[in-house]
Amino acid sequence: ETGVTQTPRHLVMGMTNKKSLKCEQHLGHNAMYWYKQSAKKPLELMFVYSLEERVENNSVPSRFSPECPNSSHLFLHLHTLQPEDSALYLCASSQDRVAGAWNEQFFGPGTRLTVL
Amino acid sequence: AQSVTQPDIHITVSEGASLELRCNYSYGATPYLFWYVQSPGQGLQLLLKYFSGDTLVQGIKGFEAEFKRSQSSFNLRKPSVHWSDAAEYFCAVVWMDSSYKLIFGSGTRLLVRP
């Protein structure tokens, strides 16, 4: 595997379910990100991890719970979601979290989440 | 407030025609500028980026973009579009004073007529 991978690619869940999204990066990066992409809205940054420490929580509801057990893996735990949470959830990674010429963010293919 | 505007939601061009996708940003700090492309069912792929130096930057797949500070713009261009360029294109900006926060425009969907 190369780059950034995400599983599952598609997920349908009820409002009372608990599920998790997984992201793995094979690039040796130190920073990882979760984004939400809803129809007709710009990508929204949700969480940022740097060296496994959460450095950003962009006013995300507590029904979304991130976890970063090591610098290669990032999870998004979901519980009691709402239908408006249906979206494409994208994971990204970068060398570190400081803006710079070298610090491109690499994106995974996303998980398409549908909440019924 | 920091914002990125892509005024065109959809653009349709004929194959072989030239293309220009618009991007404007607001905020006064020095920007780092990016264009990403997203094909259906895929994540975002970086086309090109601008940090400093020559204001005309070349990217992958024959794309280029020009940074115009006086107009707060970073428009993406391609001289001859191919059917495989049909996708959604996102402009994104990081401002020097906001570290890693990549602010995205709402995207422009490109359709290519045969």
mmCIF file of C-alpha atoms in Angstrom, chain B residues 5-84:
data_model
loop_
_atom_site.group_PDB
_atom_site.id
_atom_site.type_symbol
_atom_site.label_atom_id
_atom_site.label_comp_id
_atom_site.label_asym_id
_atom_site.label_seq_id
_atom_site.Cartn_x
_atom_site.Cartn_y
_atom_site.Cartn_z
ATOM 1 C CA THR B 5 -14.067 31.968 -3.252
ATOM 2 C CA GLN B 6 -14.539 29.946 -6.393
ATOM 3 C CA PRO B 7 -17.301 31.860 -8.170
ATOM 4 C CA ASP B 8 -18.108 29.180 -10.740
ATOM 5 C CA ILE B 9 -19.945 26.114 -9.409
ATOM 6 C CA HIS B 10 -19.977 24.407 -12.823
ATOM 7 C CA ILE B 11 -18.020 25.001 -16.007
ATOM 8 C CA THR B 12 -18.510 23.146 -19.285
ATOM 9 C CA VAL B 13 -15.896 23.265 -22.039
ATOM 10 C CA SER B 14 -15.383 21.361 -25.252
ATOM 11 C CA GLU B 15 -12.495 18.943 -25.499
ATOM 12 C CA GLY B 16 -9.485 20.774 -26.897
ATOM 13 C CA ALA B 17 -10.689 24.168 -25.714
ATOM 14 C CA SER B 18 -8.825 26.274 -23.199
ATOM 15 C CA LEU B 19 -9.838 26.436 -19.552
ATOM 16 C CA GLU B 20 -9.625 28.978 -16.769
ATOM 17 C CA LEU B 21 -10.965 28.337 -13.275
ATOM 18 C CA ARG B 22 -11.183 31.299 -10.950
ATOM 19 C CA CYS B 23 -10.083 31.547 -7.352
ATOM 20 C CA ASN B 24 -10.070 34.598 -5.105
ATOM 21 C CA TYR B 25 -9.097 34.861 -1.473
ATOM 22 C CA SER B 26 -9.586 37.425 1.214
ATOM 23 C CA TYR B 27 -7.350 38.220 4.148
ATOM 24 C CA GLY B 28 -4.222 40.270 4.307
ATOM 25 C CA ALA B 29 -1.479 37.914 5.439
ATOM 26 C CA THR B 30 0.893 36.235 3.001
ATOM 27 C CA PRO B 31 -0.841 33.256 1.398
ATOM 28 C CA TYR B 32 0.361 29.854 0.308
ATOM 29 C CA LEU B 33 -1.885 28.773 -2.568
ATOM 30 C CA PHE B 34 -2.887 25.368 -3.865
ATOM 31 C CA TRP B 35 -5.071 23.769 -6.490
ATOM 32 C CA TYR B 36 -6.381 20.258 -5.926
ATOM 33 C CA VAL B 37 -8.395 18.006 -8.225
ATOM 34 C CA GLN B 38 -10.908 15.389 -7.105
ATOM 35 C CA SER B 39 -12.086 12.718 -9.510
ATOM 36 C CA PRO B 40 -15.311 10.839 -8.679
ATOM 37 C CA GLY B 41 -14.822 8.447 -5.784
ATOM 38 C CA GLN B 42 -11.293 9.673 -5.164
ATOM 39 C CA GLY B 43 -9.499 11.842 -2.690
ATOM 40 C CA LEU B 44 -7.860 15.138 -3.532
ATOM 41 C CA GLN B 45 -4.724 15.246 -5.647
ATOM 42 C CA LEU B 46 -2.430 18.267 -5.635
ATOM 43 C CA LEU B 47 -2.114 19.890 -9.066
ATOM 44 C CA LEU B 48 0.207 22.740 -8.142
ATOM 45 C CA LYS B 49 1.188 25.142 -5.393
ATOM 46 C CA TYR B 50 2.614 28.616 -4.979
ATOM 47 C CA PHE B 51 4.728 29.829 -2.103
ATOM 48 C CA SER B 52 7.010 32.495 -3.497
ATOM 49 C CA GLY B 53 9.028 33.479 -6.541
ATOM 50 C CA ASP B 54 7.735 33.315 -10.085
ATOM 51 C CA THR B 55 4.022 34.061 -9.976
ATOM 52 C CA LEU B 56 3.281 31.664 -12.822
ATOM 53 C CA VAL B 57 3.544 28.095 -11.583
ATOM 54 C CA GLN B 58 3.435 24.902 -13.557
ATOM 55 C CA GLY B 59 1.742 21.798 -12.263
ATOM 56 C CA ILE B 60 0.951 18.261 -13.266
ATOM 57 C CA LYS B 61 -1.285 17.221 -16.167
ATOM 58 C CA GLY B 62 -0.477 20.392 -18.139
ATOM 59 C CA PHE B 63 -2.064 22.816 -15.650
ATOM 60 C CA GLU B 64 -0.659 26.175 -14.657
ATOM 61 C CA ALA B 65 -1.790 28.942 -12.328
ATOM 62 C CA GLU B 66 -0.921 32.574 -11.911
ATOM 63 C CA PHE B 67 -0.787 34.408 -8.598
ATOM 64 C CA LYS B 68 -1.899 38.013 -8.846
ATOM 65 C CA ARG B 69 -1.452 39.696 -5.494
ATOM 66 C CA SER B 70 -3.147 42.929 -6.589
ATOM 67 C CA GLN B 71 -6.297 40.976 -7.474
ATOM 68 C CA SER B 72 -6.041 38.423 -4.646
ATOM 69 C CA SER B 73 -6.433 35.744 -7.267
ATOM 70 C CA PHE B 74 -4.863 32.415 -8.179
ATOM 71 C CA ASN B 75 -6.600 31.259 -11.351
ATOM 72 C CA LEU B 76 -5.977 27.819 -12.826
ATOM 73 C CA ARG B 77 -5.497 27.422 -16.566
ATOM 74 C CA LYS B 78 -4.996 24.744 -19.161
ATOM 75 C CA PRO B 79 -4.524 25.500 -22.859
ATOM 76 C CA SER B 80 -6.257 22.372 -24.177
ATOM 77 C CA VAL B 81 -8.655 20.324 -22.074
ATOM 78 C CA HIS B 82 -8.872 16.537 -22.334
ATOM 79 C CA TRP B 83 -11.957 14.468 -21.507
ATOM 80 C CA SER B 84 -10.061 12.972 -18.560
#
